[in-house]
Structure formats: structure tokens, C-alpha cells
């Protein structure tokens, strides 16, 4: 079970995509999943997720897990 806490965006992405060749590739894949899930995207927007932030807050992590499931 994933611990709900702050994660670096690449760190969380690598948990979802452990076979990615690079952290950048993993993050690109996670961002694609987020963009492809309108409800998740809106929930994150309501959290005022800054796009340039390098971290997901615990609340954002909880939303990602809720909508995408456990990594």
C-alpha cells in the first residue's frame, strides 16, 4: 500500500512506471494519464496544483491514487 505523503513528481511517476527507461519518461507517462482523466485533472485543479511544482502534496497523491489506483 502506497504511503500518502509528499512525493517528488518523478519519484511518484517511477512508482507507476518502474520499467521506464528514464524518470523523465515515467513522468511524461504519468502526466499523460492525468491529462487523459478529466475527473482527476479537475480534482487536481481544485487543489490549485501549480504546474511547475516538483512535488505532489499528500492531498494530490491521495487523489491520484483514488482515480488511478495504487502504483
PDB file of N, CA and C in Angstrom:
ATOM      1  N   UNK A   1       0.844  -1.187   0.000  1.00  0.00           N
ATOM      2  CA  UNK A   1       0.000   0.000   0.000  1.00  0.00           C
ATOM      3  C   UNK A   1       0.884   1.244   0.000  1.00  0.00           C
ATOM      4  N   UNK A   2       0.559   2.170  -0.868  1.00  0.00           N
ATOM      5  CA  UNK A   2       1.337   3.394  -1.007  1.00  0.00           C
ATOM      6  C   UNK A   2       1.079   4.305   0.188  1.00  0.00           C
ATOM      7  N   UNK A   3       2.149   4.796   0.793  1.00  0.00           N
ATOM      8  CA  UNK A   3       2.019   5.758   1.886  1.00  0.00           C
ATOM      9  C   UNK A   3       1.641   7.109   1.283  1.00  0.00           C
ATOM     10  N   UNK A   4       0.579   7.716   1.819  1.00  0.00           N
ATOM     11  CA  UNK A   4       0.141   9.024   1.337  1.00  0.00           C
ATOM     12  C   UNK A   4       0.988  10.076   2.025  1.00  0.00           C
ATOM     13  N   UNK A   5       1.850  10.707   1.246  1.00  0.00           N
ATOM     14  CA  UNK A   5       2.760  11.751   1.714  1.00  0.00           C
ATOM     15  C   UNK A   5       3.179  12.555   0.497  1.00  0.00           C
ATOM     16  N   UNK A   6       3.977  13.574   0.682  1.00  0.00           N
ATOM     17  CA  UNK A   6       4.520  14.308  -0.467  1.00  0.00           C
ATOM     18  C   UNK A   6       5.502  13.425  -1.212  1.00  0.00           C
ATOM     19  N   UNK A   7       5.439  13.486  -2.522  1.00  0.00           N
ATOM     20  CA  UNK A   7       6.374  12.760  -3.390  1.00  0.00           C
ATOM     21  C   UNK A   7       6.891  13.725  -4.445  1.00  0.00           C
ATOM     22  N   UNK A   8       8.149  13.572  -4.801  1.00  0.00           N
ATOM     23  CA  UNK A   8       8.628  14.255  -5.990  1.00  0.00           C
ATOM     24  C   UNK A   8       7.841  13.714  -7.172  1.00  0.00           C
ATOM     25  N   UNK A   9       7.561  14.554  -8.137  1.00  0.00           N
ATOM     26  CA  UNK A   9       6.748  14.106  -9.269  1.00  0.00           C
ATOM     27  C   UNK A   9       7.400  12.929  -9.992  1.00  0.00           C
ATOM     28  N   UNK A  10       8.699  13.004 -10.216  1.00  0.00           N
ATOM     29  CA  UNK A  10       9.396  11.895 -10.871  1.00  0.00           C
ATOM     30  C   UNK A  10       9.401  10.652  -9.996  1.00  0.00           C
ATOM     31  N   UNK A  11       9.536  10.854  -8.694  1.00  0.00           N
ATOM     32  CA  UNK A  11       9.528   9.729  -7.745  1.00  0.00           C
ATOM     33  C   UNK A  11       8.211   8.963  -7.834  1.00  0.00           C
ATOM     34  N   UNK A  12       7.094   9.685  -7.806  1.00  0.00           N
ATOM     35  CA  UNK A  12       5.790   9.032  -7.897  1.00  0.00           C
ATOM     36  C   UNK A  12       5.605   8.400  -9.272  1.00  0.00           C
ATOM     37  N   UNK A  13       6.045   9.104 -10.314  1.00  0.00           N
ATOM     38  CA  UNK A  13       5.914   8.569 -11.668  1.00  0.00           C
ATOM     39  C   UNK A  13       6.654   7.242 -11.804  1.00  0.00           C
ATOM     40  N   UNK A  14       7.828   7.137 -11.197  1.00  0.00           N
ATOM     41  CA  UNK A  14       8.589   5.892 -11.279  1.00  0.00           C
ATOM     42  C   UNK A  14       7.920   4.761 -10.511  1.00  0.00           C
ATOM     43  N   UNK A  15       7.120   5.094  -9.505  1.00  0.00           N
ATOM     44  CA  UNK A  15       6.354   4.048  -8.818  1.00  0.00           C
ATOM     45  C   UNK A  15       5.273   3.491  -9.741  1.00  0.00           C
ATOM     46  N   UNK A  16       4.675   4.356 -10.564  1.00  0.00           N
ATOM     47  CA  UNK A  16       3.653   3.920 -11.517  1.00  0.00           C
ATOM     48  C   UNK A  16       4.270   3.258 -12.757  1.00  0.00           C
ATOM     49  N   UNK A  17       5.462   3.700 -13.130  1.00  0.00           N
ATOM     50  CA  UNK A  17       6.122   3.195 -14.340  1.00  0.00           C
ATOM     51  C   UNK A  17       7.551   2.763 -14.019  1.00  0.00           C
ATOM     52  N   UNK A  18       7.691   1.694 -13.230  1.00  0.00           N
ATOM     53  CA  UNK A  18       9.040   1.283 -12.794  1.00  0.00           C
ATOM     54  C   UNK A  18       9.929   0.800 -13.937  1.00  0.00           C
ATOM     55  N   UNK A  19       9.354   0.424 -15.064  1.00  0.00           N
ATOM     56  CA  UNK A  19      10.149  -0.060 -16.190  1.00  0.00           C
ATOM     57  C   UNK A  19      10.531   1.049 -17.168  1.00  0.00           C
ATOM     58  N   UNK A  20      10.165   2.288 -16.827  1.00  0.00           N
ATOM     59  CA  UNK A  20      10.526   3.406 -17.708  1.00  0.00           C
ATOM     60  C   UNK A  20      12.044   3.528 -17.769  1.00  0.00           C
ATOM     61  N   UNK A  21      12.543   3.880 -18.915  1.00  0.00           N
ATOM     62  CA  UNK A  21      13.989   3.996 -19.101  1.00  0.00           C
ATOM     63  C   UNK A  21      14.542   5.192 -18.322  1.00  0.00           C
ATOM     64  N   UNK A  22      13.779   6.286 -18.273  1.00  0.00           N
ATOM     65  CA  UNK A  22      14.216   7.478 -17.540  1.00  0.00           C
ATOM     66  C   UNK A  22      13.088   7.988 -16.654  1.00  0.00           C
ATOM     67  N   UNK A  23      13.463   8.770 -15.651  1.00  0.00           N
ATOM     68  CA  UNK A  23      12.460   9.400 -14.799  1.00  0.00           C
ATOM     69  C   UNK A  23      11.612  10.373 -15.610  1.00  0.00           C
ATOM     70  N   UNK A  24      12.235  11.038 -16.563  1.00  0.00           N
ATOM     71  CA  UNK A  24      11.501  11.973 -17.426  1.00  0.00           C
ATOM     72  C   UNK A  24      10.436  11.239 -18.233  1.00  0.00           C
ATOM     73  N   UNK A  25      10.777  10.060 -18.728  1.00  0.00           N
ATOM     74  CA  UNK A  25       9.805   9.257 -19.473  1.00  0.00           C
ATOM     75  C   UNK A  25       8.666   8.796 -18.586  1.00  0.00           C
ATOM     76  N   UNK A  26       8.982   8.391 -17.358  1.00  0.00           N
ATOM     77  CA  UNK A  26       7.950   7.971 -16.411  1.00  0.00           C
ATOM     78  C   UNK A  26       7.010   9.129 -16.113  1.00  0.00           C
ATOM     79  N   UNK A  27       7.582  10.313 -15.909  1.00  0.00           N
ATOM     80  CA  UNK A  27       6.765  11.489 -15.607  1.00  0.00           C
ATOM     81  C   UNK A  27       5.891  11.867 -16.803  1.00  0.00           C
ATOM     82  N   UNK A  28       6.425  11.736 -17.980  1.00  0.00           N
ATOM     83  CA  UNK A  28       5.638  12.006 -19.179  1.00  0.00           C
ATOM     84  C   UNK A  28       4.437  11.055 -19.256  1.00  0.00           C
ATOM     85  N   UNK A  29       4.668   9.789 -18.944  1.00  0.00           N
ATOM     86  CA  UNK A  29       3.575   8.812 -18.951  1.00  0.00           C
ATOM     87  C   UNK A  29       2.528   9.150 -17.889  1.00  0.00           C
ATOM     88  N   UNK A  30       2.972   9.492 -16.676  1.00  0.00           N
ATOM     89  CA  UNK A  30       2.022   9.829 -15.611  1.00  0.00           C
ATOM     90  C   UNK A  30       1.231  11.074 -15.996  1.00  0.00           C
ATOM     91  N   UNK A  31       1.909  12.077 -16.539  1.00  0.00           N
ATOM     92  CA  UNK A  31       1.196  13.289 -16.968  1.00  0.00           C
ATOM     93  C   UNK A  31       0.169  12.970 -18.051  1.00  0.00           C
ATOM     94  N   UNK A  32       0.479  12.035 -18.924  1.00  0.00           N
ATOM     95  CA  UNK A  32      -0.486  11.626 -19.954  1.00  0.00           C
ATOM     96  C   UNK A  32      -1.714  10.990 -19.318  1.00  0.00           C
ATOM     97  N   UNK A  33      -1.489  10.135 -18.325  1.00  0.00           N
ATOM     98  CA  UNK A  33      -2.618   9.520 -17.621  1.00  0.00           C
ATOM     99  C   UNK A  33      -3.471  10.580 -16.942  1.00  0.00           C
ATOM    100  N   UNK A  34      -2.825  11.552 -16.309  1.00  0.00           N
ATOM    101  CA  UNK A  34      -3.563  12.622 -15.617  1.00  0.00           C
ATOM    102  C   UNK A  34      -4.350  13.441 -16.630  1.00  0.00           C
ATOM    103  N   UNK A  35      -3.711  13.840 -17.727  1.00  0.00           N
ATOM    104  CA  UNK A  35      -4.418  14.613 -18.764  1.00  0.00           C
ATOM    105  C   UNK A  35      -5.577  13.823 -19.356  1.00  0.00           C
ATOM    106  N   UNK A  36      -5.433  12.515 -19.442  1.00  0.00           N
ATOM    107  CA  UNK A  36      -6.471  11.668 -20.027  1.00  0.00           C
ATOM    108  C   UNK A  36      -7.630  11.367 -19.100  1.00  0.00           C
ATOM    109  N   UNK A  37      -7.511  11.753 -17.835  1.00  0.00           N
ATOM    110  CA  UNK A  37      -8.576  11.503 -16.867  1.00  0.00           C
ATOM    111  C   UNK A  37      -9.154  12.853 -16.443  1.00  0.00           C
ATOM    112  N   UNK A  38     -10.227  13.250 -17.101  1.00  0.00           N
ATOM    113  CA  UNK A  38     -10.805  14.583 -16.872  1.00  0.00           C
ATOM    114  C   UNK A  38     -11.182  14.814 -15.420  1.00  0.00           C
ATOM    115  N   UNK A  39     -11.774  13.818 -14.774  1.00  0.00           N
ATOM    116  CA  UNK A  39     -12.188  13.986 -13.377  1.00  0.00           C
ATOM    117  C   UNK A  39     -10.984  14.200 -12.468  1.00  0.00           C
ATOM    118  N   UNK A  40      -9.926  13.438 -12.685  1.00  0.00           N
ATOM    119  CA  UNK A  40      -8.705  13.616 -11.897  1.00  0.00           C
ATOM    120  C   UNK A  40      -8.105  14.984 -12.164  1.00  0.00           C
ATOM    121  N   UNK A  41      -8.024  15.368 -13.424  1.00  0.00           N
ATOM    122  CA  UNK A  41      -7.464  16.670 -13.786  1.00  0.00           C
ATOM    123  C   UNK A  41      -8.223  17.797 -13.096  1.00  0.00           C
ATOM    124  N   UNK A  42      -9.556  17.712 -13.071  1.00  0.00           N
ATOM    125  CA  UNK A  42     -10.371  18.735 -12.413  1.00  0.00           C
ATOM    126  C   UNK A  42     -10.165  18.725 -10.896  1.00  0.00           C
ATOM    127  N   UNK A  43     -10.080  17.536 -10.308  1.00  0.00           N
ATOM    128  CA  UNK A  43      -9.850  17.435  -8.863  1.00  0.00           C
ATOM    129  C   UNK A  43      -8.497  18.050  -8.492  1.00  0.00           C
ATOM    130  N   UNK A  44      -7.483  17.793  -9.301  1.00  0.00           N
ATOM    131  CA  UNK A  44      -6.164  18.384  -9.042  1.00  0.00           C
ATOM    132  C   UNK A  44      -6.193  19.891  -9.248  1.00  0.00           C
ATOM    133  N   UNK A  45      -6.937  20.337 -10.228  1.00  0.00           N
ATOM    134  CA  UNK A  45      -7.065  21.781 -10.465  1.00  0.00           C
ATOM    135  C   UNK A  45      -7.703  22.466  -9.265  1.00  0.00           C
ATOM    136  N   UNK A  46      -8.707  21.824  -8.666  1.00  0.00           N
ATOM    137  CA  UNK A  46      -9.358  22.384  -7.482  1.00  0.00           C
ATOM    138  C   UNK A  46      -8.398  22.472  -6.300  1.00  0.00           C
ATOM    139  N   UNK A  47      -7.367  21.649  -6.302  1.00  0.00           N
ATOM    140  CA  UNK A  47      -6.335  21.717  -5.253  1.00  0.00           C
ATOM    141  C   UNK A  47      -5.359  22.850  -5.538  1.00  0.00           C
ATOM    142  N   UNK A  48      -5.551  23.532  -6.653  1.00  0.00           N
ATOM    143  CA  UNK A  48      -4.650  24.603  -7.091  1.00  0.00           C
ATOM    144  C   UNK A  48      -3.245  24.063  -7.317  1.00  0.00           C
ATOM    145  N   UNK A  49      -3.170  22.916  -7.991  1.00  0.00           N
ATOM    146  CA  UNK A  49      -1.892  22.279  -8.289  1.00  0.00           C
ATOM    147  C   UNK A  49      -1.053  23.181  -9.188  1.00  0.00           C
ATOM    148  N   UNK A  50       0.074  23.707  -8.670  1.00  0.00           N
ATOM    149  CA  UNK A  50       0.928  24.518  -9.546  1.00  0.00           C
ATOM    150  C   UNK A  50       1.630  23.627 -10.562  1.00  0.00           C
ATOM    151  N   UNK A  51       1.519  23.947 -11.816  1.00  0.00           N
ATOM    152  CA  UNK A  51       2.056  23.080 -12.861  1.00  0.00           C
ATOM    153  C   UNK A  51       3.565  22.958 -12.803  1.00  0.00           C
ATOM    154  N   UNK A  52       4.252  23.946 -12.312  1.00  0.00           N
ATOM    155  CA  UNK A  52       5.713  23.916 -12.302  1.00  0.00           C
ATOM    156  C   UNK A  52       6.281  23.320 -11.011  1.00  0.00           C
ATOM    157  N   UNK A  53       5.440  22.949 -10.082  1.00  0.00           N
ATOM    158  CA  UNK A  53       5.907  22.350  -8.838  1.00  0.00           C
ATOM    159  C   UNK A  53       6.623  21.035  -9.123  1.00  0.00           C
ATOM    160  N   UNK A  54       7.636  20.741  -8.334  1.00  0.00           N
ATOM    161  CA  UNK A  54       8.385  19.490  -8.496  1.00  0.00           C
ATOM    162  C   UNK A  54       7.853  18.395  -7.580  1.00  0.00           C
ATOM    163  N   UNK A  55       6.841  18.720  -6.769  1.00  0.00           N
ATOM    164  CA  UNK A  55       6.303  17.776  -5.799  1.00  0.00           C
ATOM    165  C   UNK A  55       4.791  17.688  -5.891  1.00  0.00           C
ATOM    166  N   UNK A  56       4.257  16.515  -5.557  1.00  0.00           N
ATOM    167  CA  UNK A  56       2.833  16.337  -5.334  1.00  0.00           C
ATOM    168  C   UNK A  56       2.611  16.413  -3.836  1.00  0.00           C
ATOM    169  N   UNK A  57       1.599  17.161  -3.410  1.00  0.00           N
ATOM    170  CA  UNK A  57       1.248  17.227  -1.991  1.00  0.00           C
ATOM    171  C   UNK A  57       0.554  15.920  -1.594  1.00  0.00           C
ATOM    172  N   UNK A  58       0.448  15.648  -0.298  1.00  0.00           N
ATOM    173  CA  UNK A  58      -0.278  14.444   0.125  1.00  0.00           C
ATOM    174  C   UNK A  58      -1.702  14.403  -0.423  1.00  0.00           C
ATOM    175  N   UNK A  59      -2.379  15.545  -0.471  1.00  0.00           N
ATOM    176  CA  UNK A  59      -3.746  15.574  -1.000  1.00  0.00           C
ATOM    177  C   UNK A  59      -3.767  15.209  -2.479  1.00  0.00           C
ATOM    178  N   UNK A  60      -2.805  15.714  -3.247  1.00  0.00           N
ATOM    179  CA  UNK A  60      -2.732  15.383  -4.661  1.00  0.00           C
ATOM    180  C   UNK A  60      -2.418  13.900  -4.865  1.00  0.00           C
ATOM    181  N   UNK A  61      -1.509  13.361  -4.049  1.00  0.00           N
ATOM    182  CA  UNK A  61      -1.175  11.935  -4.126  1.00  0.00           C
ATOM    183  C   UNK A  61      -2.422  11.099  -3.841  1.00  0.00           C
ATOM    184  N   UNK A  62      -3.185  11.495  -2.813  1.00  0.00           N
ATOM    185  CA  UNK A  62      -4.404  10.754  -2.482  1.00  0.00           C
ATOM    186  C   UNK A  62      -5.385  10.773  -3.652  1.00  0.00           C
ATOM    187  N   UNK A  63      -5.512  11.908  -4.329  1.00  0.00           N
ATOM    188  CA  UNK A  63      -6.407  11.992  -5.489  1.00  0.00           C
ATOM    189  C   UNK A  63      -5.911  11.123  -6.641  1.00  0.00           C
ATOM    190  N   UNK A  64      -4.627  11.146  -6.887  1.00  0.00           N
ATOM    191  CA  UNK A  64      -4.060  10.335  -7.965  1.00  0.00           C
ATOM    192  C   UNK A  64      -4.323   8.857  -7.700  1.00  0.00           C
ATOM    193  N   UNK A  65      -4.098   8.424  -6.464  1.00  0.00           N
ATOM    194  CA  UNK A  65      -4.341   7.024  -6.107  1.00  0.00           C
ATOM    195  C   UNK A  65      -5.825   6.694  -6.204  1.00  0.00           C
ATOM    196  N   UNK A  66      -6.672   7.634  -5.798  1.00  0.00           N
ATOM    197  CA  UNK A  66      -8.118   7.403  -5.874  1.00  0.00           C
ATOM    198  C   UNK A  66      -8.574   7.178  -7.314  1.00  0.00           C
ATOM    199  N   UNK A  67      -8.061   7.993  -8.233  1.00  0.00           N
ATOM    200  CA  UNK A  67      -8.509   7.922  -9.625  1.00  0.00           C
ATOM    201  C   UNK A  67      -7.734   6.915 -10.472  1.00  0.00           C
ATOM    202  N   UNK A  68      -6.456   6.706 -10.160  1.00  0.00           N
ATOM    203  CA  UNK A  68      -5.631   5.825 -10.996  1.00  0.00           C
ATOM    204  C   UNK A  68      -5.340   4.480 -10.333  1.00  0.00           C
ATOM    205  N   UNK A  69      -5.632   4.366  -9.058  1.00  0.00           N
ATOM    206  CA  UNK A  69      -5.317   3.157  -8.334  1.00  0.00           C
ATOM    207  C   UNK A  69      -3.904   3.193  -7.781  1.00  0.00           C
ATOM    208  N   UNK A  70      -3.566   2.171  -7.027  1.00  0.00           N
ATOM    209  CA  UNK A  70      -2.226   2.058  -6.445  1.00  0.00           C
ATOM    210  C   UNK A  70      -1.199   1.811  -7.546  1.00  0.00           C
ATOM    211  N   UNK A  71      -0.004   2.383  -7.382  1.00  0.00           N
ATOM    212  CA  UNK A  71       1.034   2.069  -8.382  1.00  0.00           C
ATOM    213  C   UNK A  71       1.480   0.619  -8.267  1.00  0.00           C
TER     214      UNK A  71
END
